[in-house]
Amino acid sequence: MSAQAAREVPLSTLSPKYLHTNSTSHTSAFSAIAALIDNAYDPDVSAKQFWIDKTLIKDNLCLTFMDNGNGLDHETMQRMLSFGYSDKTAVEGHKPIGRYGNGFKSGSMRLGKDAIVFSRSKSGMCIGMLSQTYLEKIRAKQIQIPIVCIKERNSSGYILLNDNPSNICSAY
Ligand SMILES: Nc1ncnc2c1ncn2[C@@H]1O[C@H](COP(=O)(O)OP(=O)(O)OP(=O)(O)O)[C@@H](O)[C@H]1O
Ligand SMILES: [Mg+2]
């Protein structure tokens, strides 16, 4: 067998620059905001309320979007911050708007360079980050999405999980 034939089929990868490229599909900020509202409305989340606010953190203007729908665990947070994964189905006649697995990424990156997602679900709390600033600082060649999950509260505090949910890194 030749060396060429023995090579594995290469995976397509995503450059961090794609985060900005992808966001340009929103010609206005309003369609970007609509993408975030759609996500909260969709049947997998099914939020009853949605809040939009702005705040200053260390002199940086931040927009905050909050809903009271179903939250995310490590696996669903990873899918949320990845591209093209969407498996929304109708629930009791409530049809989903989302179908491409892209709206959060394009919408959030149209509104800012960095997004942090805080989520609480039955299984605990999860924080995920999609950050162009971070990727530029670490000179990333591909998009990396740090995720930290706090599983549950025990008598001595919270159990912190690192990127791999099966791997408890500290308890305090
Ligand atoms: N506010 C939210 N609360 C909980 N999960 C969310 C929220 N927003 C997004 N998600 C999850 O993240 C996933 C990705 O969202 P995204 O908007 O990128 O794709 P989509 O809604 O599936 O498809 P589309 O690109 O058509 O909007 C969703 O499928 C959903 O599971
Ligand atoms: Mg969506």
mmCIF file of N, CA and C in Angstrom, residues 78-143:
data_model
loop_
_atom_site.group_PDB
_atom_site.id
_atom_site.type_symbol
_atom_site.label_atom_id
_atom_site.label_comp_id
_atom_site.label_asym_id
_atom_site.label_seq_id
_atom_site.Cartn_x
_atom_site.Cartn_y
_atom_site.Cartn_z
ATOM 1 N N GLN A 78 -21.425 21.873 24.930
ATOM 2 C CA GLN A 78 -20.432 21.667 23.875
ATOM 3 C C GLN A 78 -21.084 21.748 22.496
ATOM 4 N N ARG A 79 -22.280 21.197 22.406
ATOM 5 C CA ARG A 79 -22.993 21.260 21.111
ATOM 6 C C ARG A 79 -23.437 22.681 20.816
ATOM 7 N N MET A 80 -23.833 23.405 21.860
ATOM 8 C CA MET A 80 -24.270 24.797 21.668
ATOM 9 C C MET A 80 -23.142 25.645 21.085
ATOM 10 N N LEU A 81 -21.897 25.367 21.537
ATOM 11 C CA LEU A 81 -20.756 26.178 21.113
ATOM 12 C C LEU A 81 -20.061 25.576 19.890
ATOM 13 N N SER A 82 -20.619 24.476 19.368
ATOM 14 C CA SER A 82 -20.096 23.874 18.136
ATOM 15 C C SER A 82 -21.011 24.276 16.966
ATOM 16 N N PHE A 83 -20.696 23.784 15.800
ATOM 17 C CA PHE A 83 -21.405 24.248 14.606
ATOM 18 C C PHE A 83 -22.167 23.125 13.928
ATOM 19 N N GLY A 84 -23.394 23.398 13.608
ATOM 20 C CA GLY A 84 -24.160 22.494 12.751
ATOM 21 C C GLY A 84 -24.865 21.359 13.454
ATOM 22 N N TYR A 85 -24.836 21.371 14.794
ATOM 23 C CA TYR A 85 -25.523 20.290 15.516
ATOM 24 C C TYR A 85 -26.858 20.798 16.023
ATOM 25 N N SER A 86 -27.912 20.340 15.427
ATOM 26 C CA SER A 86 -29.240 20.749 15.871
ATOM 27 C C SER A 86 -30.178 19.565 15.717
ATOM 28 N N ASP A 87 -30.841 19.206 16.785
ATOM 29 C CA ASP A 87 -31.775 18.086 16.668
ATOM 30 C C ASP A 87 -33.109 18.452 17.309
ATOM 31 N N LYS A 88 -33.537 19.688 17.085
ATOM 32 C CA LYS A 88 -34.776 20.152 17.699
ATOM 33 C C LYS A 88 -35.983 19.516 17.029
ATOM 34 N N THR A 89 -36.939 19.120 17.848
ATOM 35 C CA THR A 89 -38.174 18.554 17.305
ATOM 36 C C THR A 89 -39.357 19.271 17.954
ATOM 37 N N ALA A 90 -40.493 19.162 17.306
ATOM 38 C CA ALA A 90 -41.703 19.796 17.855
ATOM 39 C C ALA A 90 -42.120 19.073 19.135
ATOM 40 N N VAL A 91 -42.595 19.843 20.095
ATOM 41 C CA VAL A 91 -43.121 19.264 21.342
ATOM 42 C C VAL A 91 -44.547 19.762 21.513
ATOM 43 N N GLU A 92 -45.478 18.846 21.517
ATOM 44 C CA GLU A 92 -46.911 19.169 21.655
ATOM 45 C C GLU A 92 -47.325 20.320 20.735
ATOM 46 N N GLY A 93 -46.965 20.195 19.468
ATOM 47 C CA GLY A 93 -47.368 21.183 18.467
ATOM 48 C C GLY A 93 -46.511 22.438 18.444
ATOM 49 N N HIS A 94 -45.594 22.582 19.399
ATOM 50 C CA HIS A 94 -44.691 23.744 19.433
ATOM 51 C C HIS A 94 -43.496 23.455 18.523
ATOM 52 N N LYS A 95 -43.532 24.074 17.319
ATOM 53 C CA LYS A 95 -42.491 23.769 16.326
ATOM 54 C C LYS A 95 -41.243 24.617 16.571
ATOM 55 N N PRO A 96 -40.076 24.006 16.454
ATOM 56 C CA PRO A 96 -38.857 24.796 16.657
ATOM 57 C C PRO A 96 -38.563 25.724 15.486
ATOM 58 N N ILE A 97 -37.943 26.854 15.803
ATOM 59 C CA ILE A 97 -37.456 27.769 14.756
ATOM 60 C C ILE A 97 -36.061 27.320 14.322
ATOM 61 N N GLY A 98 -35.259 26.934 15.299
ATOM 62 C CA GLY A 98 -33.873 26.564 15.001
ATOM 63 C C GLY A 98 -33.779 25.252 14.259
ATOM 64 N N ARG A 99 -32.869 25.207 13.290
ATOM 65 C CA ARG A 99 -32.663 23.955 12.560
ATOM 66 C C ARG A 99 -31.247 23.786 12.044
ATOM 67 N N TYR A 100 -30.457 24.865 12.013
ATOM 68 C CA TYR A 100 -29.147 24.764 11.365
ATOM 69 C C TYR A 100 -27.984 24.563 12.342
ATOM 70 N N GLY A 101 -28.231 24.797 13.606
ATOM 71 C CA GLY A 101 -27.139 24.671 14.580
ATOM 72 C C GLY A 101 -26.093 25.768 14.444
ATOM 73 N N ASN A 102 -26.549 26.965 14.093
ATOM 74 C CA ASN A 102 -25.593 28.053 13.851
ATOM 75 C C ASN A 102 -25.975 29.383 14.499
ATOM 76 N N GLY A 103 -27.251 29.585 14.785
ATOM 77 C CA GLY A 103 -27.751 30.909 15.199
ATOM 78 C C GLY A 103 -27.054 31.495 16.412
ATOM 79 N N PHE A 104 -26.774 30.684 17.426
ATOM 80 C CA PHE A 104 -26.118 31.252 18.613
ATOM 81 C C PHE A 104 -24.731 31.783 18.255
ATOM 82 N N LYS A 105 -23.985 31.003 17.466
ATOM 83 C CA LYS A 105 -22.615 31.396 17.131
ATOM 84 C C LYS A 105 -22.612 32.652 16.261
ATOM 85 N N SER A 106 -23.453 32.652 15.207
ATOM 86 C CA SER A 106 -23.461 33.826 14.328
ATOM 87 C C SER A 106 -24.011 35.046 15.071
ATOM 88 N N GLY A 107 -25.079 34.833 15.863
ATOM 89 C CA GLY A 107 -25.722 35.963 16.553
ATOM 90 C C GLY A 107 -24.835 36.564 17.626
ATOM 91 N N SER A 108 -24.281 35.721 18.489
ATOM 92 C CA SER A 108 -23.469 36.253 19.594
ATOM 93 C C SER A 108 -22.218 36.939 19.050
ATOM 94 N N MET A 109 -21.602 36.366 18.016
ATOM 95 C CA MET A 109 -20.369 36.956 17.484
ATOM 96 C C MET A 109 -20.643 38.198 16.625
ATOM 97 N N ARG A 110 -21.903 38.401 16.239
ATOM 98 C CA ARG A 110 -22.268 39.653 15.570
ATOM 99 C C ARG A 110 -22.385 40.792 16.584
ATOM 100 N N LEU A 111 -22.778 40.415 17.822
ATOM 101 C CA LEU A 111 -23.001 41.429 18.858
ATOM 102 C C LEU A 111 -21.722 41.759 19.626
ATOM 103 N N GLY A 112 -20.807 40.836 19.720
ATOM 104 C CA GLY A 112 -19.571 41.086 20.461
ATOM 105 C C GLY A 112 -18.491 40.112 20.040
ATOM 106 N N LYS A 113 -17.258 40.360 20.528
ATOM 107 C CA LYS A 113 -16.150 39.446 20.179
ATOM 108 C C LYS A 113 -16.128 38.230 21.080
ATOM 109 N N ASP A 114 -16.768 38.353 22.230
ATOM 110 C CA ASP A 114 -16.661 37.294 23.236
ATOM 111 C C ASP A 114 -18.024 37.001 23.850
ATOM 112 N N ALA A 115 -18.292 35.736 24.063
ATOM 113 C CA ALA A 115 -19.557 35.362 24.721
ATOM 114 C C ALA A 115 -19.268 34.355 25.824
ATOM 115 N N ILE A 116 -19.870 34.576 26.979
ATOM 116 C CA ILE A 116 -19.799 33.598 28.067
ATOM 117 C C ILE A 116 -21.216 33.146 28.353
ATOM 118 N N VAL A 117 -21.397 31.830 28.415
ATOM 119 C CA VAL A 117 -22.725 31.278 28.676
ATOM 120 C C VAL A 117 -22.736 30.676 30.079
ATOM 121 N N PHE A 118 -23.627 31.154 30.910
ATOM 122 C CA PHE A 118 -23.824 30.590 32.246
ATOM 123 C C PHE A 118 -25.140 29.834 32.210
ATOM 124 N N SER A 119 -25.127 28.605 32.664
ATOM 125 C CA SER A 119 -26.362 27.833 32.597
ATOM 126 C C SER A 119 -26.549 26.981 33.843
ATOM 127 N N ARG A 120 -27.790 26.867 34.229
ATOM 128 C CA ARG A 120 -28.107 26.001 35.360
ATOM 129 C C ARG A 120 -29.143 24.990 34.899
ATOM 130 N N SER A 121 -28.904 23.729 35.197
ATOM 131 C CA SER A 121 -29.884 22.698 34.839
ATOM 132 C C SER A 121 -30.006 21.745 36.016
ATOM 133 N N LYS A 122 -30.824 20.720 35.831
ATOM 134 C CA LYS A 122 -31.031 19.747 36.923
ATOM 135 C C LYS A 122 -29.702 19.131 37.363
ATOM 136 N N SER A 123 -28.778 18.951 36.387
ATOM 137 C CA SER A 123 -27.537 18.251 36.717
ATOM 138 C C SER A 123 -26.471 19.164 37.332
ATOM 139 N N GLY A 124 -26.700 20.464 37.370
ATOM 140 C CA GLY A 124 -25.715 21.362 37.968
ATOM 141 C C GLY A 124 -25.597 22.658 37.191
ATOM 142 N N MET A 125 -24.402 23.242 37.237
ATOM 143 C CA MET A 125 -24.176 24.510 36.542
ATOM 144 C C MET A 125 -23.029 24.355 35.552
ATOM 145 N N CYS A 126 -23.120 25.076 34.465
ATOM 146 C CA CYS A 126 -22.111 24.981 33.422
ATOM 147 C C CYS A 126 -21.772 26.366 32.891
ATOM 148 N N ILE A 127 -20.493 26.590 32.646
ATOM 149 C CA ILE A 127 -20.058 27.860 32.056
ATOM 150 C C ILE A 127 -19.237 27.535 30.816
ATOM 151 N N GLY A 128 -19.588 28.159 29.707
ATOM 152 C CA GLY A 128 -18.866 27.924 28.456
ATOM 153 C C GLY A 128 -18.458 29.247 27.840
ATOM 154 N N MET A 129 -17.410 29.221 27.054
ATOM 155 C CA MET A 129 -16.884 30.469 26.502
ATOM 156 C C MET A 129 -16.574 30.339 25.020
ATOM 157 N N LEU A 130 -17.071 31.291 24.265
ATOM 158 C CA LEU A 130 -16.738 31.410 22.850
ATOM 159 C C LEU A 130 -16.115 32.792 22.710
ATOM 160 N N SER A 131 -14.810 32.855 22.605
ATOM 161 C CA SER A 131 -14.145 34.142 22.754
ATOM 162 C C SER A 131 -13.076 34.351 21.696
ATOM 163 N N GLN A 132 -13.310 35.325 20.824
ATOM 164 C CA GLN A 132 -12.308 35.653 19.813
ATOM 165 C C GLN A 132 -11.061 36.245 20.466
ATOM 166 N N THR A 133 -11.262 37.036 21.537
ATOM 167 C CA THR A 133 -10.113 37.658 22.224
ATOM 168 C C THR A 133 -9.203 36.570 22.796
ATOM 169 N N TYR A 134 -9.815 35.592 23.468
ATOM 170 C CA TYR A 134 -9.047 34.485 24.055
ATOM 171 C C TYR A 134 -8.305 33.707 22.969
ATOM 172 N N LEU A 135 -8.988 33.390 21.880
ATOM 173 C CA LEU A 135 -8.366 32.594 20.815
ATOM 174 C C LEU A 135 -7.212 33.346 20.162
ATOM 175 N N GLU A 136 -7.375 34.687 20.049
ATOM 176 C CA GLU A 136 -6.272 35.497 19.507
ATOM 177 C C GLU A 136 -5.092 35.483 20.481
ATOM 178 N N LYS A 137 -5.402 35.628 21.768
ATOM 179 C CA LYS A 137 -4.317 35.692 22.780
ATOM 180 C C LYS A 137 -3.518 34.396 22.831
ATOM 181 N N ILE A 138 -4.186 33.267 22.704
ATOM 182 C CA ILE A 138 -3.440 31.989 22.778
ATOM 183 C C ILE A 138 -2.983 31.540 21.387
ATOM 184 N N ARG A 139 -3.200 32.398 20.388
ATOM 185 C CA ARG A 139 -2.829 32.100 18.992
ATOM 186 C C ARG A 139 -3.364 30.745 18.557
ATOM 187 N N ALA A 140 -4.622 30.526 18.837
ATOM 188 C CA ALA A 140 -5.237 29.233 18.517
ATOM 189 C C ALA A 140 -5.342 29.044 17.007
ATOM 190 N N LYS A 141 -5.102 27.832 16.579
ATOM 191 C CA LYS A 141 -5.230 27.522 15.143
ATOM 192 C C LYS A 141 -6.639 27.028 14.838
ATOM 193 N N GLN A 142 -7.307 26.553 15.881
ATOM 194 C CA GLN A 142 -8.681 26.082 15.714
ATOM 195 C C GLN A 142 -9.524 26.659 16.838
ATOM 196 N N ILE A 143 -10.828 26.578 16.678
ATOM 197 C CA ILE A 143 -11.712 27.133 17.699
ATOM 198 C C ILE A 143 -11.734 26.214 18.920
#
